[in-house]
XYZ file of C-alpha atoms in Angstrom:
344
model
C -24.977 119.725 7.909
C -24.664 116.448 9.823
C -24.068 114.538 6.568
C -21.317 116.999 5.574
C -19.585 116.743 8.939
C -19.822 112.945 8.912
C -18.366 112.568 5.404
C -15.534 115.054 5.996
C -14.733 113.515 9.377
C -14.780 109.999 7.933
C -12.376 110.919 5.115
C -9.982 112.581 7.569
C -10.032 109.512 9.818
C -9.213 107.294 6.808
C -6.259 109.533 6.002
C -4.911 109.285 9.532
C -5.309 105.493 9.556
C -3.517 105.240 6.228
C -0.611 107.300 7.538
C -0.491 105.165 10.681
C -0.306 101.984 8.595
C 2.649 103.392 6.656
C 4.784 103.156 9.806
C 4.988 99.391 9.268
C 6.432 99.688 5.764
C 10.112 98.713 5.943
C 10.851 97.337 2.464
C 9.401 96.698 -1.000
C 7.643 93.518 0.082
C 5.884 95.440 2.867
C 4.817 98.142 0.442
C 3.643 95.909 -2.419
C 2.291 92.848 -0.580
C 1.886 94.062 3.019
C 4.807 91.816 3.949
C 2.649 88.791 3.113
C 1.276 89.078 6.623
C -2.500 89.463 6.321
C -4.620 87.139 8.483
C -7.734 85.616 6.949
C -10.175 88.360 7.948
C -7.993 91.122 6.469
C -7.202 89.135 3.333
C -10.939 88.448 2.938
C -11.781 92.139 3.321
C -9.186 93.313 0.820
C -10.209 90.698 -1.780
C -13.872 91.607 -1.270
C -13.011 95.284 -1.844
C -11.279 94.575 -5.175
C -14.218 95.768 -7.296
C -16.721 97.000 -4.743
C -16.717 100.606 -5.925
C -19.186 103.187 -7.180
C -20.242 100.844 -9.996
C -21.376 98.236 -7.480
C -23.657 100.661 -5.623
C -24.849 103.035 -8.345
C -24.082 101.474 -11.752
C -25.047 97.823 -11.384
C -28.081 98.745 -9.294
C -29.403 100.973 -12.083
C -28.965 98.161 -14.608
C -30.848 95.779 -12.325
C -33.713 98.262 -11.916
C -33.968 98.537 -15.691
C -33.798 94.858 -16.617
C -33.111 92.520 -13.713
C -30.348 89.953 -13.291
C -29.818 89.541 -17.031
C -28.453 93.112 -17.084
C -25.795 92.446 -14.437
C -24.232 89.173 -15.575
C -20.790 90.775 -15.996
C -20.849 92.282 -12.512
C -21.513 90.869 -9.933
C -21.789 87.357 -11.436
C -18.627 87.502 -13.566
C -16.645 89.497 -11.015
C -17.419 87.045 -8.210
C -16.629 84.103 -10.506
C -13.195 85.602 -11.259
C -12.220 85.704 -7.583
C -13.467 82.161 -6.985
C -11.632 80.743 -10.027
C -8.424 82.568 -9.070
C -8.633 81.170 -5.553
C -9.342 77.577 -6.537
C -6.970 77.206 -9.491
C -4.210 79.842 -9.391
C -3.482 81.308 -5.961
C -1.692 78.360 -4.353
C 0.772 77.941 -7.221
C 1.380 81.676 -7.625
C 1.871 82.114 -3.886
C 4.626 79.507 -3.890
C 6.515 81.346 -6.649
C 6.941 84.362 -4.336
C 6.766 87.074 -7.004
C 5.966 90.704 -6.213
C 3.791 91.295 -9.289
C 1.954 89.389 -11.988
C 4.499 90.957 -14.347
C 7.259 89.048 -12.550
C 5.414 85.824 -13.336
C 5.171 86.757 -17.014
C 8.910 87.462 -17.042
C 9.686 84.098 -15.462
C 7.245 82.184 -17.657
C 8.090 83.927 -20.940
C 10.705 86.707 -21.205
C 11.314 90.380 -20.407
C 9.780 91.686 -23.644
C 6.526 89.807 -23.068
C 6.484 90.882 -19.411
C 6.891 94.561 -20.325
C 4.284 94.376 -23.086
C 1.692 92.686 -20.872
C 2.488 94.974 -17.925
C 1.970 98.070 -20.066
C -1.312 96.629 -21.365
C -2.526 95.986 -17.823
C -1.452 99.462 -16.675
C -3.420 101.119 -19.492
C -6.513 99.089 -18.569
C -6.611 100.819 -15.177
C -6.803 104.392 -16.489
C -10.562 104.511 -17.016
C -11.288 102.478 -13.864
C -9.226 104.735 -11.599
C -10.633 107.869 -13.269
C -14.178 106.583 -12.694
C -13.504 106.158 -8.962
C -12.004 109.665 -8.694
C -15.012 111.086 -10.531
C -17.441 109.196 -8.287
C -15.716 110.338 -5.099
C -15.590 113.870 -6.500
C -19.336 113.750 -7.130
C -19.958 112.641 -3.544
C -17.747 115.397 -2.130
C -19.332 118.087 -4.328
C -22.800 116.819 -3.351
C -22.244 116.957 0.405
C -20.107 120.127 0.169
C -22.013 122.405 -2.272
C -19.322 125.108 -2.079
C -16.863 122.678 -3.694
C -17.076 122.636 -7.496
C -16.909 119.263 -9.237
C -13.472 119.771 -10.880
C -11.883 120.727 -7.552
C -13.753 117.917 -5.810
C -12.234 115.415 -8.258
C -8.756 116.857 -7.663
C -9.308 116.616 -3.903
C -10.566 113.018 -4.238
C -7.492 112.038 -6.255
C -5.200 113.729 -3.740
C -6.806 111.958 -0.776
C -6.553 108.467 -2.282
C -3.071 109.050 -3.699
C -1.784 110.446 -0.407
C -2.414 107.468 1.845
C -1.752 104.899 -0.919
C 1.603 106.508 -1.667
C 2.781 106.445 1.926
C 1.433 103.105 3.085
C 1.101 100.968 -0.021
C -0.664 97.658 0.512
C -0.347 98.058 4.291
C -2.651 101.085 4.174
C -4.941 99.550 1.565
C -5.437 96.342 3.585
C -6.088 98.088 6.906
C -8.528 100.560 5.401
C -10.269 97.847 3.358
C -10.956 95.963 6.585
C -12.569 98.994 8.202
C -14.364 100.133 5.068
C -15.788 96.684 4.322
C -17.495 96.696 7.717
C -18.887 100.189 7.036
C -20.154 99.095 3.607
C -21.942 96.009 4.921
C -23.484 97.786 7.922
C -24.460 100.908 5.963
C -26.054 99.126 3.015
C -27.775 96.654 5.325
C -29.406 99.490 7.284
C -30.573 101.225 4.092
C -32.011 97.978 2.707
C -34.009 97.326 5.874
C -35.357 100.882 5.807
C -36.231 100.711 2.090
C -37.924 97.345 2.597
C -40.103 98.832 5.312
C -41.135 101.622 2.935
C -42.331 99.209 0.251
C -44.179 96.888 2.642
C -41.786 93.991 3.143
C -39.950 91.364 1.123
C -43.109 89.679 -0.113
C -44.408 92.908 -1.621
C -41.024 93.646 -3.211
C -40.867 90.222 -4.858
C -44.503 90.254 -5.979
C -44.213 93.720 -7.567
C -40.987 92.889 -9.395
C -41.483 91.336 -12.871
C -40.776 87.594 -12.827
C -38.311 87.879 -15.702
C -36.104 90.126 -13.512
C -35.058 87.028 -11.558
C -33.895 85.120 -14.660
C -30.110 84.803 -14.745
C -29.502 82.813 -17.925
C -31.466 82.723 -21.192
C -34.159 80.089 -21.562
C -33.144 76.764 -23.106
C -35.197 77.721 -26.162
C -33.251 80.982 -26.595
C -31.240 81.605 -29.737
C -27.528 80.847 -30.052
C -26.835 84.589 -30.157
C -28.488 85.111 -26.762
C -26.411 82.328 -25.231
C -23.205 83.719 -26.738
C -23.980 87.162 -25.290
C -24.648 85.602 -21.883
C -21.426 83.551 -21.828
C -19.405 86.503 -23.129
C -20.736 88.802 -20.381
C -19.981 86.179 -17.728
C -16.458 85.493 -18.964
C -15.360 89.077 -19.702
C -14.454 89.629 -16.059
C -14.828 85.993 -14.994
C -11.790 84.937 -17.014
C -10.447 88.247 -18.342
C -9.584 89.769 -14.961
C -7.759 86.768 -13.488
C -4.333 88.043 -14.661
C -4.896 91.537 -13.226
C -2.411 93.047 -10.807
C -4.958 94.109 -8.168
C -6.490 90.618 -8.017
C -2.985 89.133 -7.725
C -1.702 91.718 -5.259
C -4.586 91.442 -2.818
C -4.539 87.632 -2.807
C -0.746 87.357 -2.486
C -0.746 89.633 0.586
C -2.145 86.806 2.720
C 0.232 85.230 5.232
C -0.111 81.710 3.797
C -1.106 79.978 0.579
C -4.138 78.422 2.254
C -5.388 81.811 3.468
C -4.796 83.220 -0.023
C -6.923 80.474 -1.592
C -9.868 80.700 0.782
C -9.791 84.498 1.080
C -10.341 84.652 -2.694
C -13.055 81.994 -2.706
C -15.001 83.453 0.195
C -14.185 86.981 -0.980
C -15.931 86.204 -4.269
C -18.953 84.775 -2.464
C -19.063 87.752 -0.078
C -18.743 90.209 -2.972
C -21.668 88.625 -4.801
C -23.801 88.543 -1.658
C -23.177 92.170 -0.675
C -23.639 93.548 -4.201
C -27.137 92.071 -4.125
C -28.040 94.615 -1.426
C -27.759 97.765 -3.610
C -29.378 95.830 -6.471
C -32.400 95.100 -4.293
C -32.431 98.672 -2.950
C -32.692 99.896 -6.544
C -35.379 97.299 -7.188
C -37.377 98.717 -4.297
C -36.775 102.282 -5.529
C -38.164 101.381 -8.988
C -41.430 100.419 -7.255
C -41.548 103.543 -5.093
C -40.465 106.037 -7.775
C -41.523 104.864 -11.258
C -41.246 108.435 -12.563
C -37.549 108.579 -11.601
C -36.996 105.189 -13.249
C -38.535 106.501 -16.464
C -36.746 109.866 -16.559
C -33.503 109.563 -14.585
C -32.733 105.930 -13.623
C -29.160 106.773 -12.605
C -30.533 108.690 -9.633
C -32.888 106.012 -8.313
C -30.945 105.202 -5.149
C -29.833 108.795 -4.636
C -33.471 109.945 -4.845
C -34.494 107.356 -2.268
C -31.681 108.286 0.122
C -31.496 112.069 -0.244
C -35.193 112.902 -0.433
C -36.971 110.209 1.551
C -34.768 108.949 4.379
C -33.802 110.260 7.842
C -30.434 111.989 8.227
C -28.860 108.987 9.965
C -29.692 106.779 6.957
C -28.109 109.376 4.658
C -24.965 109.348 6.803
C -24.809 105.546 6.593
C -25.343 105.609 2.828
C -22.647 108.160 2.088
C -20.332 106.388 4.520
C -20.852 103.134 2.613
C -20.472 104.861 -0.754
C -17.277 106.702 0.218
C -15.876 103.489 1.713
C -16.617 101.540 -1.467
C -15.009 104.138 -3.698
C -11.894 104.684 -1.596
C -11.239 100.974 -1.050
C -11.480 100.263 -4.779
C -9.621 103.386 -5.900
C -6.636 102.814 -3.603
C -6.046 99.267 -4.812
C -6.675 100.255 -8.425
C -4.103 103.053 -8.070
C -1.493 100.920 -6.332
C -1.676 98.039 -8.835
C -0.574 99.867 -12.018
C 1.928 101.939 -10.032
C 3.540 98.743 -8.778
C 3.694 97.242 -12.278
C 5.154 100.460 -13.670
C 7.934 100.573 -11.078
C 8.711 96.851 -10.946
C 8.267 95.685 -14.537
C 8.396 98.704 -16.832
């Protein structure tokens, strides 16, 4: 009951904060880029939240539990690399051009036809990503509120995220990302400490984890095919997501070019560091529950949290999970909507 009350109350508070943030929206620049007014800590939080969604907590952690770092090269390694590259090599120049969207840059650099074509391509790429966040939030809501069926939970999740994103735009997204990032870090940190105590400490965790799990790249003696797979996984997001609207939009909302650059660089480093926490939690869970790993690896972390932790830890976990999903879903919803309105 306490978990249900906490999750419902948290979602309602996020809605109210999002509506409050919408009061500062006076024009298109406010709506799309938060008036280019974000200080470093808010810009850092919103860049960090770019991809920190359900995949970061449940998906990547399962892959790590099954095969170690070599299974998660694309995310978090590639995802963090994307933010760092964008910050170091692109943000300062793009910030000076003062465009609302990445589609505006394509129009200026090429022509309207190319801008529309690329904008449509980017918009389509968000469909599955946004749907995955709605599904994940729907699963959380249906789990903590058993009376709510999954289809209606997904509809409710979509309505919640759409509601505050629609009214507040990037103003709401940035403010909520700042709050939710703190909840994510605190919540996951508390769960990791608890899980570590269950397994007997960091030394036990490392000693009972296969040594090959810590290998990031193939060995020098590996075949060319293995190296190609590794580089491809790293670059898929590492290079492929640089010209994405949400990456652009979050970075360009900073109040100066310098803040934009360093928010992306440190945002990438922070993203990588924090994603390691659910990876290690799943690594601990694989030691504690080998039967779950063998039969239902997707539920490793959920089994640890729901069946073997105090209520307060469950509240922190679901708070972190809901925060991660909402922060990612709102930005992922706003980005294609902005491109559709501005460039298509």
